[in-house]
PDB file of C-alpha atoms in Angstrom:
ATOM      1  CA  MET G   1     -10.408  26.240  15.111  1.00 68.00           C
ATOM      2  CA  ASN G   2      -8.396  23.026  14.884  1.00 92.00           C
ATOM      3  CA  ALA G   3      -6.575  22.379  11.628  1.00 97.00           C
ATOM      4  CA  ALA G   4      -8.134  19.613   9.545  1.00 97.00           C
ATOM      5  CA  LEU G   5      -8.768  18.193   6.119  1.00 98.00           C
ATOM      6  CA  SER G   6     -12.555  18.078   5.744  1.00 98.00           C
ATOM      7  CA  VAL G   7     -13.912  15.200   3.694  1.00 98.00           C
ATOM      8  CA  HIS G   8     -16.462  16.019   0.985  1.00 98.00           C
ATOM      9  CA  HIS G   9     -16.221  12.496  -0.429  1.00 97.00           C
ATOM     10  CA  GLY G  10     -14.187   9.602   0.920  1.00 97.00           C
ATOM     11  CA  GLY G  11     -13.362   7.884  -2.374  1.00 97.00           C
ATOM     12  CA  LEU G  12     -13.576   4.142  -2.923  1.00 97.00           C
ATOM     13  CA  HIS G  13     -11.519   3.098   0.111  1.00 98.00           C
ATOM     14  CA  THR G  14      -9.264   5.620   1.834  1.00 98.00           C
ATOM     15  CA  THR G  15      -7.683   4.768   5.175  1.00 98.00           C
ATOM     16  CA  VAL G  16      -4.907   6.025   7.414  1.00 98.00           C
ATOM     17  CA  GLN G  17      -1.822   3.802   7.199  1.00 98.00           C
ATOM     18  CA  ASP G  18       1.779   3.915   8.363  1.00 98.00           C
ATOM     19  CA  ARG G  19       4.315   1.079   8.470  1.00 97.00           C
ATOM     20  CA  GLY G  20       2.051  -1.065  10.658  1.00 98.00           C
ATOM     21  CA  ARG G  21       2.161  -2.639  14.099  1.00 97.00           C
ATOM     22  CA  TYR G  22       4.796  -5.317  14.547  1.00 94.00           C
ATOM     23  CA  GLY G  23       5.424  -7.901  17.243  1.00 94.00           C
ATOM     24  CA  LEU G  24       1.774  -8.552  18.063  1.00 95.00           C
ATOM     25  CA  GLN G  25       0.788 -11.415  15.765  1.00 94.00           C
ATOM     26  CA  ALA G  26       1.297 -13.858  18.642  1.00 93.00           C
ATOM     27  CA  ILE G  27      -1.735 -12.297  20.332  1.00 94.00           C
ATOM     28  CA  GLY G  28      -3.767 -12.159  17.118  1.00 94.00           C
ATOM     29  CA  VAL G  29      -3.130  -8.546  16.031  1.00 96.00           C
ATOM     30  CA  PRO G  30      -2.401  -8.224  12.291  1.00 96.00           C
ATOM     31  CA  VAL G  31       0.441  -6.002  11.111  1.00 96.00           C
ATOM     32  CA  SER G  32      -1.731  -3.906   8.742  1.00 97.00           C
ATOM     33  CA  GLY G  33       0.165  -0.829   7.515  1.00 98.00           C
ATOM     34  CA  ALA G  34       0.807   0.372   3.980  1.00 98.00           C
ATOM     35  CA  LEU G  35       0.348  -2.021   1.081  1.00 98.00           C
ATOM     36  CA  ASP G  36       3.140  -0.154  -0.698  1.00 98.00           C
ATOM     37  CA  ALA G  37       5.667   0.971   1.920  1.00 98.00           C
ATOM     38  CA  VAL G  38       7.971   2.306  -0.824  1.00 98.00           C
ATOM     39  CA  ALA G  39       5.339   4.754  -2.096  1.00 98.00           C
ATOM     40  CA  LEU G  40       4.484   5.769   1.483  1.00 98.00           C
ATOM     41  CA  HIS G  41       8.173   6.515   2.097  1.00 98.00           C
ATOM     42  CA  VAL G  42       8.425   8.678  -1.035  1.00 98.00           C
ATOM     43  CA  ALA G  43       5.238  10.655  -0.338  1.00 98.00           C
ATOM     44  CA  ASN G  44       6.447  11.483   3.169  1.00 98.00           C
ATOM     45  CA  VAL G  45       9.911  12.554   2.058  1.00 98.00           C
ATOM     46  CA  LEU G  46       8.389  14.901  -0.534  1.00 98.00           C
ATOM     47  CA  VAL G  47       6.600  16.874   2.211  1.00 98.00           C
ATOM     48  CA  GLY G  48       9.485  16.692   4.695  1.00 97.00           C
ATOM     49  CA  ASN G  49       8.093  14.017   7.042  1.00 98.00           C
ATOM     50  CA  ALA G  50       9.790  10.974   8.525  1.00 97.00           C
ATOM     51  CA  PRO G  51       9.432   8.104   6.004  1.00 97.00           C
ATOM     52  CA  GLY G  52       7.013   6.066   8.126  1.00 96.00           C
ATOM     53  CA  CYS G  53       4.641   8.890   9.065  1.00 98.00           C
ATOM     54  CA  ALA G  54       0.941   8.010   8.776  1.00 98.00           C
ATOM     55  CA  ALA G  55      -0.668   9.085   5.490  1.00 98.00           C
ATOM     56  CA  LEU G  56      -3.868   8.436   3.571  1.00 98.00           C
ATOM     57  CA  GLU G  57      -3.780   5.205   1.573  1.00 98.00           C
ATOM     58  CA  ILE G  58      -6.050   5.519  -1.465  1.00 98.00           C
ATOM     59  CA  LEU G  59      -7.417   2.518  -3.348  1.00 98.00           C
ATOM     60  CA  GLY G  60      -9.087   2.820  -6.746  1.00 95.00           C
ATOM     61  CA  THR G  61     -10.540   6.337  -6.615  1.00 96.00           C
ATOM     62  CA  GLY G  62      -9.507   9.032  -4.181  1.00 97.00           C
ATOM     63  CA  PRO G  63     -11.293  11.496  -1.922  1.00 98.00           C
ATOM     64  CA  VAL G  64     -12.429  15.090  -2.283  1.00 98.00           C
ATOM     65  CA  LEU G  65     -10.952  17.147   0.564  1.00 98.00           C
ATOM     66  CA  GLU G  66     -11.145  20.749   1.772  1.00 98.00           C
ATOM     67  CA  VAL G  67      -8.345  22.559   3.582  1.00 98.00           C
ATOM     68  CA  ASN G  68      -9.483  23.827   6.986  1.00 98.00           C
ATOM     69  CA  ALA G  69      -6.113  25.159   8.124  1.00 97.00           C
ATOM     70  CA  GLU G  70      -4.076  28.248   7.381  1.00 98.00           C
ATOM     71  CA  SER G  71      -2.168  26.213   4.795  1.00 98.00           C
ATOM     72  CA  VAL G  72      -1.064  22.628   4.147  1.00 98.00           C
ATOM     73  CA  ARG G  73       1.663  20.954   2.134  1.00 98.00           C
ATOM     74  CA  LEU G  74       0.695  17.686   0.469  1.00 98.00           C
ATOM     75  CA  ALA G  75       2.172  15.145  -1.922  1.00 98.00           C
ATOM     76  CA  ILE G  76       0.917  12.019  -3.647  1.00 98.00           C
ATOM     77  CA  ALA G  77       3.159   9.073  -4.544  1.00 98.00           C
ATOM     78  CA  GLY G  78       2.299   5.626  -5.853  1.00 97.00           C
ATOM     79  CA  ALA G  79      -0.122   5.001  -8.698  1.00 97.00           C
ATOM     80  CA  ASN G  80      -0.723   8.092 -10.792  1.00 95.00           C
ATOM     81  CA  ALA G  81      -4.062   9.809 -10.322  1.00 94.00           C
ATOM     82  CA  SER G  82      -5.862  12.748 -11.840  1.00 93.00           C
ATOM     83  CA  LEU G  83      -5.226  15.427  -9.235  1.00 96.00           C
ATOM     84  CA  GLU G  84      -6.804  18.870  -9.273  1.00 97.00           C
ATOM     85  CA  VAL G  85      -7.948  21.817  -7.202  1.00 97.00           C
ATOM     86  CA  LEU G  86     -11.700  22.227  -7.726  1.00 97.00           C
ATOM     87  CA  ALA G  87     -12.321  25.539  -5.925  1.00 96.00           C
ATOM     88  CA  PRO G  88     -12.082  28.430  -5.624  1.00 96.00           C
ATOM     89  CA  ASN G  89      -9.741  28.439  -8.640  1.00 94.00           C
ATOM     90  CA  ARG G  90      -9.656  25.246 -10.680  1.00 96.00           C
ATOM     91  CA  ARG G  91      -6.209  23.977 -11.653  1.00 95.00           C
ATOM     92  CA  ALA G  92      -4.363  20.726 -12.223  1.00 96.00           C
ATOM     93  CA  LEU G  93      -1.737  19.344  -9.842  1.00 96.00           C
ATOM     94  CA  SER G  94       0.874  16.637 -10.331  1.00 95.00           C
ATOM     95  CA  CYS G  95       1.690  13.415  -8.531  1.00 97.00           C
ATOM     96  CA  PHE G  96       5.184  12.795  -7.182  1.00 98.00           C
ATOM     97  CA  GLU G  97       5.635  16.446  -6.240  1.00 97.00           C
ATOM     98  CA  SER G  98       4.633  18.512  -3.229  1.00 98.00           C
ATOM     99  CA  PHE G  99       2.143  21.376  -3.370  1.00 98.00           C
ATOM    100  CA  ARG G 100       0.893  23.980  -0.888  1.00 98.00           C
ATOM    101  CA  LEU G 101      -2.803  24.826  -0.492  1.00 98.00           C
ATOM    102  CA  GLN G 102      -4.590  27.522   1.488  1.00 97.00           C
ATOM    103  CA  ARG G 103      -7.662  27.494   3.705  1.00 97.00           C
ATOM    104  CA  GLY G 104     -10.875  26.901   1.761  1.00 97.00           C
ATOM    105  CA  GLU G 105      -9.274  25.237  -1.240  1.00 98.00           C
ATOM    106  CA  ILE G 106     -10.978  22.006  -2.276  1.00 98.00           C
ATOM    107  CA  PHE G 107      -9.040  19.342  -4.154  1.00 98.00           C
ATOM    108  CA  ARG G 108      -9.804  15.956  -5.621  1.00 98.00           C
ATOM    109  CA  VAL G 109      -7.757  12.801  -6.056  1.00 98.00           C
ATOM    110  CA  GLY G 110      -9.367  11.100  -9.043  1.00 96.00           C
ATOM    111  CA  ALA G 111      -9.190   7.548 -10.373  1.00 96.00           C
ATOM    112  CA  LEU G 112      -5.830   5.798 -10.227  1.00 97.00           C
ATOM    113  CA  SER G 113      -4.577   5.129 -13.727  1.00 92.00           C
ATOM    114  CA  ASP G 114      -1.648   2.717 -13.497  1.00 92.00           C
ATOM    115  CA  GLY G 115      -1.886   0.865 -10.199  1.00 96.00           C
ATOM    116  CA  ALA G 116      -4.099  -0.082  -7.290  1.00 97.00           C
ATOM    117  CA  VAL G 117      -2.769   2.145  -4.531  1.00 98.00           C
ATOM    118  CA  THR G 118      -1.352   5.606  -3.890  1.00 98.00           C
ATOM    119  CA  TYR G 119      -0.545   7.723  -0.805  1.00 98.00           C
ATOM    120  CA  LEU G 120      -1.409  11.269   0.196  1.00 98.00           C
ATOM    121  CA  ALA G 121       1.059  12.616   2.757  1.00 98.00           C
ATOM    122  CA  VAL G 122       0.579  15.888   4.644  1.00 98.00           C
ATOM    123  CA  GLU G 123       3.443  17.868   6.134  1.00 98.00           C
ATOM    124  CA  GLY G 124       3.526  17.397   9.905  1.00 98.00           C
ATOM    125  CA  GLY G 125       1.214  14.409   9.724  1.00 98.00           C
ATOM    126  CA  LEU G 126      -2.280  13.582  10.923  1.00 98.00           C
ATOM    127  CA  ASP G 127      -3.077  14.318  14.567  1.00 98.00           C
ATOM    128  CA  LEU G 128      -4.374  10.857  15.444  1.00 98.00           C
ATOM    129  CA  PRO G 129      -3.584   8.648  18.450  1.00 97.00           C
ATOM    130  CA  MET G 130      -1.132   5.772  18.377  1.00 97.00           C
ATOM    131  CA  LEU G 131      -2.733   2.393  19.085  1.00 97.00           C
ATOM    132  CA  LEU G 132      -0.421  -0.530  19.831  1.00 96.00           C
ATOM    133  CA  GLY G 133       2.475   1.398  18.368  1.00 96.00           C
ATOM    134  CA  SER G 134       0.852   2.448  15.093  1.00 98.00           C
ATOM    135  CA  ARG G 135      -1.718   4.755  13.533  1.00 98.00           C
ATOM    136  CA  SER G 136      -2.652   2.186  10.872  1.00 98.00           C
ATOM    137  CA  THR G 137      -6.309   1.341  10.313  1.00 98.00           C
ATOM    138  CA  TYR G 138      -7.470  -2.262  10.636  1.00 98.00           C
ATOM    139  CA  THR G 139     -11.033  -2.044   9.391  1.00 97.00           C
ATOM    140  CA  ARG G 140     -12.019  -5.688  10.073  1.00 96.00           C
ATOM    141  CA  ALA G 141     -11.667  -5.093  13.814  1.00 96.00           C
ATOM    142  CA  ALA G 142     -12.551  -1.373  13.603  1.00 97.00           C
ATOM    143  CA  PHE G 143      -9.496   0.037  15.354  1.00 97.00           C
ATOM    144  CA  GLY G 144      -6.614   2.369  14.573  1.00 98.00           C
ATOM    145  CA  GLY G 145      -6.406   5.214  12.096  1.00 98.00           C
ATOM    146  CA  PHE G 146      -9.472   7.453  11.976  1.00 98.00           C
ATOM    147  CA  GLN G 147     -12.166   5.784  14.102  1.00 98.00           C
ATOM    148  CA  GLY G 148     -11.081   2.364  12.863  1.00 98.00           C
ATOM    149  CA  ARG G 149     -12.638   2.769   9.415  1.00 98.00           C
ATOM    150  CA  ALA G 150     -12.287   4.224   5.947  1.00 98.00           C
ATOM    151  CA  ILE G 151     -12.927   7.961   5.769  1.00 98.00           C
ATOM    152  CA  THR G 152     -16.296   9.167   4.555  1.00 98.00           C
ATOM    153  CA  THR G 153     -18.314  12.325   3.850  1.00 98.00           C
ATOM    154  CA  ASP G 154     -18.286  14.962   6.620  1.00 98.00           C
ATOM    155  CA  ASP G 155     -15.266  13.552   8.450  1.00 98.00           C
ATOM    156  CA  ASP G 156     -12.653  16.035   9.653  1.00 98.00           C
ATOM    157  CA  LEU G 157      -9.133  14.623   9.645  1.00 98.00           C
ATOM    158  CA  PRO G 158      -7.154  16.513  12.312  1.00 98.00           C
ATOM    159  CA  LEU G 159      -3.732  17.865  11.351  1.00 98.00           C
ATOM    160  CA  VAL G 160      -0.679  18.424  13.533  1.00 98.00           C
ATOM    161  CA  LEU G 161       0.219  21.768  11.916  1.00 98.00           C
ATOM    162  CA  GLN G 162      -2.021  24.827  11.716  1.00 97.00           C
ATOM    163  CA  GLY G 163      -0.010  26.089   8.745  1.00 97.00           C
ATOM    164  CA  VAL G 164       3.170  25.470   6.764  1.00 97.00           C
ATOM    165  CA  LEU G 165       5.918  27.806   5.593  1.00 96.00           C
ATOM    166  CA  GLU G 166       6.365  28.800   1.988  1.00 95.00           C
ATOM    167  CA  ARG G 167       9.394  27.128   0.406  1.00 95.00           C
ATOM    168  CA  LYS G 168      10.457  25.543  -2.832  1.00 96.00           C
ATOM    169  CA  GLU G 169       8.422  22.447  -3.555  1.00 97.00           C
ATOM    170  CA  SER G 170       9.935  18.987  -4.089  1.00 97.00           C
ATOM    171  CA  ARG G 171       9.612  16.570  -6.989  1.00 97.00           C
ATOM    172  CA  LEU G 172      10.784  13.002  -7.543  1.00 97.00           C
ATOM    173  CA  ARG G 173      13.004  12.930 -10.594  1.00 94.00           C
ATOM    174  CA  GLY G 174      11.685  10.351 -13.066  1.00 91.00           C
ATOM    175  CA  ARG G 175       8.379   9.998 -11.173  1.00 88.00           C
ATOM    176  CA  ALA G 176       8.766   6.216 -10.934  1.00 90.00           C
ATOM    177  CA  LEU G 177       9.105   3.687  -8.131  1.00 96.00           C
ATOM    178  CA  PRO G 178      11.330   0.597  -8.175  1.00 94.00           C
ATOM    179  CA  GLY G 179       9.734  -2.779  -8.881  1.00 94.00           C
ATOM    180  CA  GLN G 180       8.950  -4.927 -11.908  1.00 90.00           C
ATOM    181  CA  LEU G 181       7.529  -8.278 -12.942  1.00 94.00           C
ATOM    182  CA  PRO G 182       7.934 -11.227 -12.697  1.00 98.00           C
ATOM    183  CA  ILE G 183       7.423 -11.552  -8.953  1.00 98.00           C
ATOM    184  CA  ARG G 184      10.158 -13.492  -7.171  1.00 98.00           C
ATOM    185  CA  ILE G 185       9.128 -16.142  -4.659  1.00 98.00           C
ATOM    186  CA  ILE G 186      10.728 -18.529  -2.171  1.00 97.00           C
ATOM    187  CA  PRO G 187       9.166 -22.049  -2.111  1.00 96.00           C
ATOM    188  CA  GLY G 188       7.419 -23.291   1.021  1.00 90.00           C
ATOM    189  CA  PRO G 189       6.905 -23.675   3.824  1.00 94.00           C
ATOM    190  CA  GLN G 190       4.332 -26.313   2.804  1.00 94.00           C
ATOM    191  CA  ASP G 191       5.304 -26.933  -0.829  1.00 93.00           C
ATOM    192  CA  ASP G 192       5.430 -30.648   0.065  1.00 93.00           C
ATOM    193  CA  PHE G 193       1.617 -30.561   0.364  1.00 95.00           C
ATOM    194  CA  PHE G 194       1.398 -30.185  -3.432  1.00 95.00           C
ATOM    195  CA  THR G 195       2.031 -32.489  -6.367  1.00 95.00           C
ATOM    196  CA  SER G 196       5.415 -32.354  -8.078  1.00 87.00           C
ATOM    197  CA  ASP G 197       3.811 -30.431 -10.968  1.00 96.00           C
ATOM    198  CA  ALA G 198       2.065 -27.764  -8.881  1.00 97.00           C
ATOM    199  CA  LEU G 199       5.063 -25.465  -8.367  1.00 96.00           C
ATOM    200  CA  GLU G 200       5.975 -25.818 -12.047  1.00 97.00           C
ATOM    201  CA  THR G 201       2.399 -24.849 -12.940  1.00 98.00           C
ATOM    202  CA  LEU G 202       2.661 -21.711 -10.815  1.00 98.00           C
ATOM    203  CA  LEU G 203       6.006 -20.750 -12.383  1.00 97.00           C
ATOM    204  CA  THR G 204       5.169 -21.390 -16.038  1.00 97.00           C
ATOM    205  CA  ASN G 205       1.772 -19.709 -16.297  1.00 98.00           C
ATOM    206  CA  GLU G 206       0.401 -16.206 -16.027  1.00 98.00           C
ATOM    207  CA  TYR G 207      -2.254 -15.532 -13.415  1.00 98.00           C
ATOM    208  CA  THR G 208      -4.880 -12.781 -13.391  1.00 98.00           C
ATOM    209  CA  VAL G 209      -5.854 -10.677 -10.376  1.00 98.00           C
ATOM    210  CA  SER G 210      -9.474 -11.611  -9.682  1.00 98.00           C
ATOM    211  CA  PRO G 211     -12.224  -9.311  -8.370  1.00 97.00           C
ATOM    212  CA  ALA G 212     -11.637 -10.948  -4.958  1.00 95.00           C
ATOM    213  CA  VAL G 213      -8.842  -8.610  -3.889  1.00 96.00           C
ATOM    214  CA  ASP G 214      -8.635  -6.343  -0.849  1.00 96.00           C
ATOM    215  CA  ARG G 215      -6.104  -5.331   1.793  1.00 97.00           C
ATOM    216  CA  MET G 216      -6.242  -8.839   3.289  1.00 97.00           C
ATOM    217  CA  GLY G 217      -5.411 -10.857   0.196  1.00 97.00           C
ATOM    218  CA  MET G 218      -5.325 -11.165  -3.581  1.00 98.00           C
ATOM    219  CA  ARG G 219      -6.992 -14.192  -5.172  1.00 98.00           C
ATOM    220  CA  LEU G 220      -5.509 -15.122  -8.541  1.00 98.00           C
ATOM    221  CA  ASP G 221      -7.313 -16.763 -11.472  1.00 98.00           C
ATOM    222  CA  GLY G 222      -5.433 -19.253 -13.639  1.00 98.00           C
ATOM    223  CA  PRO G 223      -4.393 -22.908 -13.732  1.00 98.00           C
ATOM    224  CA  ARG G 224      -5.256 -24.717 -10.518  1.00 98.00           C
ATOM    225  CA  LEU G 225      -2.543 -26.021  -8.221  1.00 97.00           C
ATOM    226  CA  GLU G 226      -3.094 -29.635  -7.214  1.00 96.00           C
ATOM    227  CA  HIS G 227      -2.722 -30.715  -3.611  1.00 96.00           C
ATOM    228  CA  ALA G 228      -1.029 -34.015  -2.829  1.00 94.00           C
ATOM    229  CA  ARG G 229      -1.728 -34.214   0.905  1.00 88.00           C
ATOM    230  CA  GLY G 230      -5.017 -32.378   1.302  1.00 87.00           C
ATOM    231  CA  PHE G 231      -5.626 -28.670   1.746  1.00 91.00           C
ATOM    232  CA  ASN G 232      -5.948 -28.416   5.531  1.00 88.00           C
ATOM    233  CA  ILE G 233      -2.984 -27.998   7.843  1.00 91.00           C
ATOM    234  CA  THR G 234      -2.576 -27.162  11.496  1.00 90.00           C
ATOM    235  CA  SER G 235      -2.825 -23.373  11.485  1.00 91.00           C
ATOM    236  CA  ASP G 236       0.532 -21.658  11.532  1.00 91.00           C
ATOM    237  CA  GLY G 237       1.806 -18.104  11.234  1.00 92.00           C
ATOM    238  CA  THR G 238       1.501 -16.123   8.009  1.00 94.00           C
ATOM    239  CA  ALA G 239       4.007 -13.762   6.444  1.00 94.00           C
ATOM    240  CA  PRO G 240       3.468 -10.853   4.042  1.00 95.00           C
ATOM    241  CA  GLY G 241       3.277 -12.300   0.549  1.00 97.00           C
ATOM    242  CA  SER G 242       2.494 -15.874   1.631  1.00 97.00           C
ATOM    243  CA  ILE G 243       0.810 -17.750  -1.234  1.00 98.00           C
ATOM    244  CA  GLN G 244      -1.798 -19.992   0.333  1.00 97.00           C
ATOM    245  CA  VAL G 245      -3.850 -22.420  -1.729  1.00 97.00           C
ATOM    246  CA  PRO G 246      -7.321 -23.474  -0.504  1.00 96.00           C
ATOM    247  CA  GLY G 247      -9.274 -26.467  -1.746  1.00 95.00           C
ATOM    248  CA  ASP G 248     -10.206 -24.923  -5.110  1.00 96.00           C
ATOM    249  CA  GLY G 249      -6.522 -24.836  -6.104  1.00 97.00           C
ATOM    250  CA  LEU G 250      -6.441 -21.091  -6.848  1.00 98.00           C
ATOM    251  CA  PRO G 251      -3.609 -19.218  -5.103  1.00 98.00           C
ATOM    252  CA  ILE G 252      -4.218 -16.324  -2.705  1.00 98.00           C
ATOM    253  CA  VAL G 253      -1.404 -13.868  -1.980  1.00 98.00           C
ATOM    254  CA  LEU G 254      -1.719 -12.589   1.593  1.00 98.00           C
ATOM    255  CA  LEU G 255      -1.343  -8.814   1.945  1.00 98.00           C
ATOM    256  CA  ALA G 256      -1.118  -6.201   4.713  1.00 97.00           C
ATOM    257  CA  ASP G 257      -4.316  -7.048   6.617  1.00 97.00           C
ATOM    258  CA  ARG G 258      -3.721 -10.804   6.411  1.00 96.00           C
ATOM    259  CA  GLN G 259      -4.844 -13.055   9.247  1.00 95.00           C
ATOM    260  CA  THR G 260      -2.110 -13.847  11.768  1.00 95.00           C
ATOM    261  CA  THR G 261      -2.445 -17.623  11.253  1.00 94.00           C
ATOM    262  CA  GLY G 262      -3.844 -19.724   8.443  1.00 90.00           C
ATOM    263  CA  GLY G 263      -4.900 -23.322   7.904  1.00 90.00           C
ATOM    264  CA  TYR G 264      -4.273 -23.667   4.158  1.00 95.00           C
ATOM    265  CA  PRO G 265      -0.891 -24.907   2.856  1.00 96.00           C
ATOM    266  CA  LYS G 266       1.415 -22.243   1.449  1.00 97.00           C
ATOM    267  CA  ILE G 267       3.285 -23.145  -1.707  1.00 97.00           C
ATOM    268  CA  GLY G 268       5.605 -20.140  -1.590  1.00 97.00           C
ATOM    269  CA  CYS G 269       6.122 -16.584  -0.411  1.00 98.00           C
ATOM    270  CA  VAL G 270       6.786 -13.343  -2.287  1.00 98.00           C
ATOM    271  CA  ILE G 271      10.182 -11.912  -1.352  1.00 98.00           C
ATOM    272  CA  SER G 272       9.999  -8.748   0.732  1.00 97.00           C
ATOM    273  CA  ALA G 273      11.506  -6.552  -2.016  1.00 98.00           C
ATOM    274  CA  ASP G 274       8.639  -7.507  -4.364  1.00 98.00           C
ATOM    275  CA  PHE G 275       5.780  -7.202  -1.872  1.00 98.00           C
ATOM    276  CA  ALA G 276       5.003  -3.592  -2.835  1.00 98.00           C
ATOM    277  CA  THR G 277       5.143  -4.510  -6.520  1.00 98.00           C
ATOM    278  CA  ILE G 278       2.488  -7.219  -6.291  1.00 98.00           C
ATOM    279  CA  ALA G 279       0.335  -5.054  -3.994  1.00 98.00           C
ATOM    280  CA  ARG G 280       0.185  -2.429  -6.775  1.00 98.00           C
ATOM    281  CA  LEU G 281      -1.632  -4.807  -9.144  1.00 98.00           C
ATOM    282  CA  ARG G 282      -5.267  -4.151  -9.976  1.00 96.00           C
ATOM    283  CA  GLN G 283      -8.166  -6.414 -10.818  1.00 96.00           C
ATOM    284  CA  GLY G 284      -7.556  -7.800 -14.315  1.00 97.00           C
ATOM    285  CA  ASP G 285      -3.773  -7.325 -14.235  1.00 98.00           C
ATOM    286  CA  THR G 286      -1.631 -10.362 -15.028  1.00 98.00           C
ATOM    287  CA  VAL G 287       1.267 -11.596 -12.937  1.00 98.00           C
ATOM    288  CA  SER G 288       3.909 -14.272 -13.302  1.00 98.00           C
ATOM    289  CA  PHE G 289       6.328 -15.774 -10.790  1.00 98.00           C
ATOM    290  CA  VAL G 290       9.949 -16.939 -10.748  1.00 98.00           C
ATOM    291  CA  LEU G 291      11.954 -18.725  -8.078  1.00 97.00           C
ATOM    292  CA  ALA G 292      14.537 -16.856  -6.025  1.00 97.00           C
ATOM    293  CA  SER G 293      17.095 -18.121  -3.553  1.00 96.00           C
ATOM    294  CA  LEU G 294      17.378 -16.708  -0.056  1.00 96.00           C
ATOM    295  CA  ASP G 295      20.614 -15.004  -1.110  1.00 98.00           C
ATOM    296  CA  GLU G 296      18.866 -13.410  -4.090  1.00 97.00           C
ATOM    297  CA  ALA G 297      16.019 -12.263  -1.848  1.00 97.00           C
ATOM    298  CA  GLY G 298      18.500 -10.708   0.562  1.00 97.00           C
ATOM    299  CA  ARG G 299      20.344  -8.881  -2.215  1.00 97.00           C
ATOM    300  CA  ALA G 300      17.059  -7.590  -3.644  1.00 97.00           C
ATOM    301  CA  ARG G 301      16.069  -6.176  -0.262  1.00 97.00           C
ATOM    302  CA  ILE G 302      19.461  -4.507   0.164  1.00 97.00           C
ATOM    303  CA  GLU G 303      19.071  -3.003  -3.314  1.00 97.00           C
ATOM    304  CA  GLN G 304      15.622  -1.633  -2.441  1.00 97.00           C
ATOM    305  CA  ASP G 305      16.907  -0.214   0.862  1.00 97.00           C
ATOM    306  CA  ARG G 306      19.775   1.474  -0.973  1.00 97.00           C
ATOM    307  CA  TRP G 307      17.309   3.059  -3.400  1.00 97.00           C
ATOM    308  CA  LEU G 308      15.361   4.481  -0.473  1.00 97.00           C
ATOM    309  CA  SER G 309      18.529   5.597   1.319  1.00 96.00           C
ATOM    310  CA  ALA G 310      19.570   7.518  -1.791  1.00 96.00           C
ATOM    311  CA  LEU G 311      16.112   9.047  -2.269  1.00 95.00           C
ATOM    312  CA  SER G 312      17.300  12.554  -1.370  1.00 93.00           C
ATOM    313  CA  SER G 313      19.541  12.491  -4.462  1.00 94.00           C
ATOM    314  CA  ARG G 314      16.445  11.850  -6.602  1.00 95.00           C
ATOM    315  CA  ILE G 315      14.470  14.757  -5.157  1.00 94.00           C
ATOM    316  CA  GLU G 316      14.706  18.079  -6.959  1.00 93.00           C
ATOM    317  CA  SER G 317      13.258  21.494  -6.229  1.00 89.00           C
TER     318      SER G 317
END
């Protein structure tokens, strides 16, 4: 019998994601990949995987899964969730630490309590094919990951390992990821398409994450940003965190499944070190923005990379 995690319930939206597929936007293939690459990295390190190994990305409410393998080692990192073994012996588990389960055990990842996204990593990884250099799911085109879609009831997610060795489990000291508000942005590339007051409006007001949020983008509610030169441009490439503003004046932050090109002007872009932070926001959360220079953005990214490089010093048995 092949090792697998059998799905009793898929949760709100659970997909397979790794770091994404790069270098293909010129032919119309989105990057996809993890919304929160920092949390993905941590979850993988806790179970002993390479940092970019494909894991389950969980949005909102997680799945109910059964172990159909001799044993598995799992860890969850990102937003905290109620995590428990349901059968045969009910018990609570903790996020940000690894745990080992045996064949027949059923566990549930409940509602996320302090963020939009979390990651379930499994030691050895998921036995799924690479497609264009990645195992990430892009649901809009139905490819990658597990059959190109979110997991659902009666799926069997194949595992690389039939069983895992007993060892001391790992825990992230402090159980917290780097990142805080306000979100830092670089102006442009089409900030000249807006009135002189528009950028000031964006920087001096709080915005609320609207119900119109998914892996493609996050629409924000708040004061409208006024265009000075219309709201249509010749389509150009998009970057993670681009803040595009359509005709209604409400900003949209482009996320992992963003379109490769867009025809709305972009007033700014979230710096790469803050991309995971804004992707963690949930409907109803508030967000504010501040300007950053390119030098500041570079230093912030170096600081984040150093935190990840030193992750082993934050892991305890």
